[in-house]
XYZ file of C-alpha atoms in Angstrom:
426
model
C -142.640 287.736 74.414
C -146.079 286.469 75.409
C -149.293 288.327 76.118
C -151.263 287.352 79.227
C -154.565 288.677 80.507
C -155.557 288.031 84.115
C -159.060 288.677 85.391
C -159.223 289.174 89.176
C -161.568 290.578 91.775
C -161.877 294.346 92.131
C -158.916 295.834 93.988
C -156.476 293.031 93.105
C -155.369 294.441 89.754
C -152.615 296.636 91.157
C -151.214 293.657 93.094
C -150.984 291.663 89.845
C -149.338 294.641 88.162
C -146.677 294.838 90.871
C -145.981 291.111 90.544
C -145.552 291.540 86.792
C -143.037 294.333 87.341
C -140.906 291.916 89.364
C -140.622 289.764 86.227
C -139.786 292.725 83.975
C -143.287 292.884 82.480
C -143.965 295.430 79.758
C -147.006 297.510 78.765
C -148.890 296.742 81.962
C -152.499 297.907 82.100
C -155.395 297.481 84.533
C -158.938 297.864 83.233
C -162.224 297.917 85.086
C -164.727 295.279 83.923
C -168.204 294.366 85.095
C -167.126 291.692 87.561
C -163.642 292.815 88.540
C -160.439 294.008 86.953
C -158.571 292.840 83.846
C -154.770 293.050 83.863
C -152.801 292.862 80.601
C -149.148 291.805 80.843
C -146.378 291.234 78.273
C -143.612 288.940 79.521
C -140.504 287.269 78.223
C -141.078 283.547 77.584
C -138.729 282.453 80.350
C -140.738 284.404 82.971
C -144.235 283.199 82.054
C -144.266 280.055 84.208
C -142.730 281.805 87.196
C -145.242 284.641 86.931
C -148.215 282.282 86.727
C -146.808 280.320 89.649
C -146.739 283.536 91.715
C -150.506 283.897 91.200
C -151.420 280.582 92.806
C -152.642 282.298 95.985
C -155.305 284.112 93.938
C -157.881 281.353 93.744
C -160.297 283.201 91.459
C -157.775 284.495 88.937
C -158.748 283.749 85.343
C -155.626 283.581 83.169
C -155.451 283.706 79.389
C -152.122 282.955 77.703
C -151.815 283.738 73.996
C -149.330 281.160 72.579
C -148.039 283.509 69.891
C -144.963 285.664 69.757
C -145.401 289.370 70.437
C -142.872 292.015 69.443
C -142.564 294.749 72.067
C -140.587 297.940 71.449
C -139.688 300.633 73.943
C -137.186 303.514 74.153
C -134.449 304.161 73.366
C -135.101 303.543 69.670
C -131.547 302.403 68.899
C -132.066 299.376 71.177
C -135.122 298.131 69.258
C -133.173 295.600 67.115
C -131.757 293.992 70.256
C -135.212 293.861 71.840
C -136.763 292.188 68.781
C -134.018 289.563 68.448
C -134.250 288.529 72.114
C -135.785 285.096 71.513
C -135.967 282.538 74.320
C -137.461 279.082 74.785
C -141.159 278.684 75.448
C -142.182 278.577 79.081
C -142.617 275.117 80.666
C -146.347 275.622 81.162
C -146.830 276.552 77.496
C -144.846 273.515 76.362
C -146.824 271.182 78.593
C -150.290 272.582 77.918
C -149.529 272.868 74.207
C -148.726 269.167 74.203
C -152.022 268.381 75.905
C -153.938 270.395 73.308
C -152.367 268.310 70.514
C -153.795 265.041 71.829
C -156.803 265.169 69.503
C -159.641 262.688 69.127
C -159.396 258.932 68.745
C -161.338 259.108 65.507
C -158.754 261.418 63.966
C -155.917 259.250 65.260
C -157.397 256.078 63.788
C -158.320 257.760 60.512
C -154.822 259.061 59.894
C -153.335 255.748 61.006
C -155.459 253.955 58.397
C -154.399 256.448 55.725
C -150.746 256.101 56.707
C -151.044 252.307 56.724
C -152.516 252.282 53.205
C -149.786 254.579 51.870
C -146.912 252.659 53.464
C -148.384 249.373 52.167
C -148.592 250.703 48.608
C -145.070 252.087 48.880
C -143.608 248.803 50.118
C -145.638 246.649 47.716
C -144.892 248.658 44.578
C -141.420 249.883 45.550
C -142.522 253.527 45.294
C -140.323 255.547 47.622
C -142.307 258.806 47.432
C -145.366 257.012 48.824
C -143.315 256.083 51.872
C -142.561 259.787 52.255
C -146.288 260.532 51.971
C -147.003 257.918 54.652
C -144.500 259.618 56.944
C -146.339 262.920 56.477
C -149.765 261.405 57.201
C -148.953 258.928 59.975
C -149.983 260.456 63.353
C -147.113 259.015 65.395
C -145.382 262.262 66.370
C -148.208 263.397 68.695
C -148.223 260.324 70.984
C -144.411 260.306 70.925
C -144.108 263.863 72.214
C -146.971 263.476 74.709
C -145.371 260.366 76.199
C -142.108 262.256 76.619
C -143.924 265.250 78.166
C -145.739 262.952 80.576
C -142.452 261.398 81.636
C -140.669 264.754 82.048
C -143.517 266.209 84.139
C -143.961 263.019 86.173
C -147.566 262.651 84.990
C -148.291 258.933 84.954
C -151.811 259.524 83.614
C -150.551 261.423 80.578
C -147.782 258.872 80.012
C -150.261 255.974 80.049
C -152.653 257.837 77.750
C -149.875 258.581 75.270
C -148.635 254.984 75.320
C -152.166 253.755 74.686
C -152.431 256.098 71.687
C -149.081 254.728 70.517
C -150.470 251.188 70.624
C -153.719 252.232 68.957
C -152.103 254.123 66.058
C -149.300 251.646 65.396
C -151.603 248.646 65.799
C -154.046 250.163 63.314
C -151.308 250.715 60.727
C -150.022 247.142 61.166
C -153.541 245.716 60.823
C -154.224 247.736 57.659
C -150.978 246.500 56.067
C -151.766 242.925 57.051
C -155.315 243.131 55.697
C -154.273 244.587 52.340
C -151.565 241.952 51.874
C -154.071 239.238 52.766
C -156.708 240.526 50.356
C -154.281 240.758 47.462
C -152.818 237.332 48.212
C -149.217 238.457 48.734
C -146.918 235.480 49.411
C -143.406 236.910 49.045
C -141.448 239.915 50.201
C -140.879 242.775 47.798
C -137.518 244.383 47.164
C -138.546 247.484 49.130
C -139.587 245.342 52.098
C -136.179 243.666 52.080
C -134.434 247.047 51.977
C -136.452 248.312 54.940
C -135.719 245.127 56.907
C -131.954 245.524 56.526
C -130.781 247.244 59.685
C -127.658 249.325 60.161
C -125.298 249.131 63.116
C -125.991 252.828 63.708
C -129.790 252.460 63.681
C -129.876 253.791 67.257
C -128.996 257.277 65.990
C -132.233 257.829 64.021
C -134.660 257.668 66.998
C -132.330 259.750 69.164
C -132.181 262.457 66.500
C -135.946 262.217 65.875
C -136.741 262.527 69.580
C -134.354 265.448 70.022
C -135.685 267.292 66.957
C -139.321 266.706 67.885
C -138.830 267.978 71.424
C -136.649 270.961 70.538
C -139.263 272.055 67.999
C -141.836 272.290 70.821
C -139.391 273.951 73.212
C -138.176 276.681 70.865
C -140.092 279.857 70.260
C -141.780 279.871 66.860
C -139.547 282.762 65.715
C -136.458 280.835 66.797
C -137.342 277.600 64.967
C -135.885 277.193 61.481
C -137.774 273.945 60.805
C -141.540 273.557 60.509
C -143.478 271.321 62.861
C -144.660 269.223 59.912
C -141.073 268.467 58.895
C -140.143 267.425 62.413
C -143.284 265.295 62.694
C -142.280 263.611 59.445
C -138.863 262.815 60.931
C -140.512 261.072 63.893
C -142.887 259.189 61.590
C -139.945 258.225 59.355
C -138.681 256.161 62.266
C -141.995 254.388 62.812
C -144.064 254.200 59.600
C -141.972 251.768 57.475
C -141.564 249.146 60.254
C -145.328 249.068 60.877
C -145.990 248.272 57.219
C -143.197 245.706 57.169
C -144.581 243.849 60.193
C -148.143 243.741 58.883
C -147.173 242.539 55.419
C -144.673 239.940 56.667
C -147.200 238.562 59.174
C -149.523 237.768 56.284
C -147.176 235.279 54.631
C -145.308 234.213 57.758
C -141.817 235.579 57.080
C -140.650 235.750 60.667
C -137.240 237.145 59.770
C -138.886 240.261 58.366
C -141.260 240.423 61.339
C -138.271 240.241 63.681
C -136.509 243.069 61.840
C -139.666 245.194 61.857
C -140.250 244.546 65.559
C -136.648 245.464 66.374
C -136.884 248.697 64.383
C -140.215 249.633 65.927
C -139.187 249.070 69.546
C -135.781 250.741 69.245
C -137.421 253.778 67.632
C -140.013 254.057 70.409
C -137.443 253.731 73.196
C -134.942 256.096 71.557
C -137.502 258.800 70.818
C -138.883 258.579 74.354
C -135.439 258.845 75.945
C -134.164 261.755 73.846
C -137.400 263.787 73.917
C -137.950 263.363 77.667
C -134.411 264.574 78.394
C -134.874 267.630 76.154
C -138.181 268.542 77.811
C -136.713 268.075 81.277
C -133.379 269.897 80.903
C -133.977 272.406 78.090
C -137.719 272.985 78.375
C -137.622 272.874 82.196
C -140.778 270.743 82.228
C -140.457 269.246 85.705
C -142.721 268.234 88.547
C -141.955 271.613 90.163
C -143.250 273.618 87.218
C -146.471 275.598 87.360
C -149.548 273.320 87.404
C -147.364 270.199 87.709
C -147.728 269.855 91.490
C -149.134 266.320 91.331
C -146.311 265.018 89.147
C -143.976 262.407 90.604
C -140.219 262.268 90.154
C -140.375 258.480 90.225
C -142.353 258.509 86.953
C -139.548 260.332 85.156
C -136.918 258.045 86.645
C -138.952 254.948 85.773
C -139.427 256.112 82.180
C -135.740 256.932 81.866
C -134.693 253.584 83.326
C -137.046 251.548 81.137
C -135.932 253.396 77.986
C -132.242 252.865 78.763
C -132.760 249.179 79.604
C -134.751 248.621 76.417
C -132.115 250.318 74.287
C -129.325 248.392 75.993
C -131.134 245.072 75.522
C -131.909 245.797 71.876
C -128.331 246.824 71.107
C -127.041 243.658 72.785
C -129.484 241.628 70.691
C -128.394 243.444 67.540
C -124.649 243.029 67.983
C -124.854 239.459 69.262
C -126.917 238.374 66.251
C -124.827 238.798 63.124
C -125.841 239.324 60.373
C -129.583 239.226 61.126
C -129.864 242.747 62.533
C -126.793 244.301 60.897
C -127.234 243.533 57.194
C -127.257 247.140 55.971
C -123.917 247.887 57.616
C -122.362 244.531 56.759
C -123.165 245.003 53.076
C -121.170 248.243 53.124
C -118.301 246.728 55.129
C -118.036 243.676 52.874
C -118.032 245.903 49.787
C -115.228 247.978 51.285
C -113.269 244.815 52.190
C -113.496 243.540 48.609
C -112.403 246.874 47.148
C -109.353 246.998 49.426
C -108.418 243.421 48.540
C -108.731 244.038 44.799
C -106.355 247.010 45.003
C -103.590 244.537 45.811
C -104.102 242.604 42.551
C -101.937 244.388 39.986
C -103.575 242.998 36.877
C -107.144 243.865 37.963
C -108.875 247.223 37.735
C -112.114 247.551 39.654
C -115.097 248.949 37.788
C -117.931 248.197 40.188
C -118.292 246.109 43.347
C -121.500 245.524 45.308
C -122.533 243.257 48.159
C -126.119 242.633 49.234
C -127.820 240.130 51.459
C -130.640 238.008 50.124
C -134.243 238.159 51.303
C -133.673 235.485 53.909
C -131.161 232.886 54.995
C -130.603 229.359 53.827
C -130.191 226.511 56.278
C -126.938 227.130 58.180
C -125.951 229.799 55.647
C -126.092 233.581 55.555
C -125.687 234.224 51.824
C -124.468 237.594 50.615
C -124.439 238.181 46.874
C -121.175 239.773 45.719
C -121.287 241.262 42.220
C -118.019 242.351 40.654
C -117.274 244.011 37.309
C -113.529 244.041 36.639
C -111.004 244.809 33.911
C -108.486 241.985 33.430
C -105.023 243.159 32.310
C -103.382 239.738 32.550
C -103.154 238.019 29.141
C -101.352 234.947 30.463
C -104.212 233.653 32.623
C -107.413 232.153 31.379
C -110.641 233.888 32.354
C -111.703 231.067 34.684
C -108.279 231.087 36.364
C -108.601 234.801 37.075
C -112.101 234.370 38.470
C -110.998 231.503 40.707
C -108.070 233.492 42.096
C -110.326 236.470 42.789
C -112.920 234.253 44.510
C -110.341 232.654 46.784
C -108.763 236.001 47.663
C -112.057 237.712 48.498
C -113.444 234.731 50.400
C -110.361 234.643 52.649
C -110.493 238.394 53.277
C -114.194 238.407 54.134
C -113.835 235.498 56.534
C -110.696 237.040 58.062
C -112.747 240.076 59.060
C -115.010 237.836 61.134
C -118.181 238.613 59.202
C -120.794 235.924 59.711
C -121.683 235.828 56.031
C -121.301 233.313 53.215
C -120.280 235.174 50.039
C -121.583 234.024 46.680
C -119.615 235.665 43.871
C -120.757 236.776 40.446
C -117.654 237.987 38.625
C -117.783 239.596 35.208
C -114.459 240.238 33.460
C -114.530 243.026 30.918
C -112.028 243.255 28.089
C -109.304 245.743 28.832
C -109.301 248.553 26.228
C -105.576 248.242 25.629
C -105.866 244.591 24.642
C -107.229 245.335 21.146
C -104.416 247.790 20.404
C -101.807 245.160 21.324
C -103.373 242.688 18.920
């Protein structure tokens, strides 16, 4: 439930009260004030926008909407639990205007972007994962993301452009800060954490879609219906965007264009995915449309254009990803190659697998895509020399990896451990 107060000219209060009754308003009161009448109304969330829309013919109406949940109780007493648990989505006008209020100043946006850029740089440079988490909490990327989606859903080109500009400003600031810090410290090589961030999974598209959905649903749900805090959802959105910004800035400093390419891919696919998912949630669950209250100047073409551009960008990026193996699929390929080796080793009777790992190197050699394969095995065959066993294992695994069609060149490090039963036999 939401509380609204409407100030109108004298004699119009009863008309407002009757309109509120049509929307099942509760605890309706009309008070005389110095310059007119003040009507107090309590409405279910889903009726707020429709009620406000019905007041458009009252040009001098002054409306106050309290964006906080109100618990209303009325007889019979045994129905009170059902009344309290009746939680519905926020009204479209509250969602839209709440998004506008979260825009904030440019100074705050830049300040938090600088802070987030410093934290993500330290995290990537020192390999400290909790600093990356801190950067996700500080980075102010969730606000522009949700405002861009709101602008698209409501058909507001002005809001969409403003949000995109704030996107560019905040992300550009974070990239510049990372670049500047790497330049000042004289960094010339990628760190292990940078390499890990640059390795992209084949399912990378899922993260921005989930982030956009979660960010939008958090704004659509009533605060009593939301089980997740806004800060946590904002962190999820920033988790998609903060690490790639640091990666791009740092890699630009020492000219590693493979890392820049990975960072650019991650950044763009996150932006497009978040925009697509959030705009759809606002449009179809939040009912933020060009026909909503106060959205009269919105254009349907803006929503369709935003939707089309997001889908085309995602389609183009996915085509680029899957047509460029292993450059933009290294995280997934490492897992697949590891699984291929484990399955192949199960067929060798005299070998017991202790540990198998596959990881791509920081870059690629000329005409090679090296993947380091580390194997720790127990050898139960006493008739073969150690080098013979290693050679057989290399040949077997090489054939299996190539048979799967992976565009990778495996480089094996095989360690044979002494089988515990061997000493007892001696």
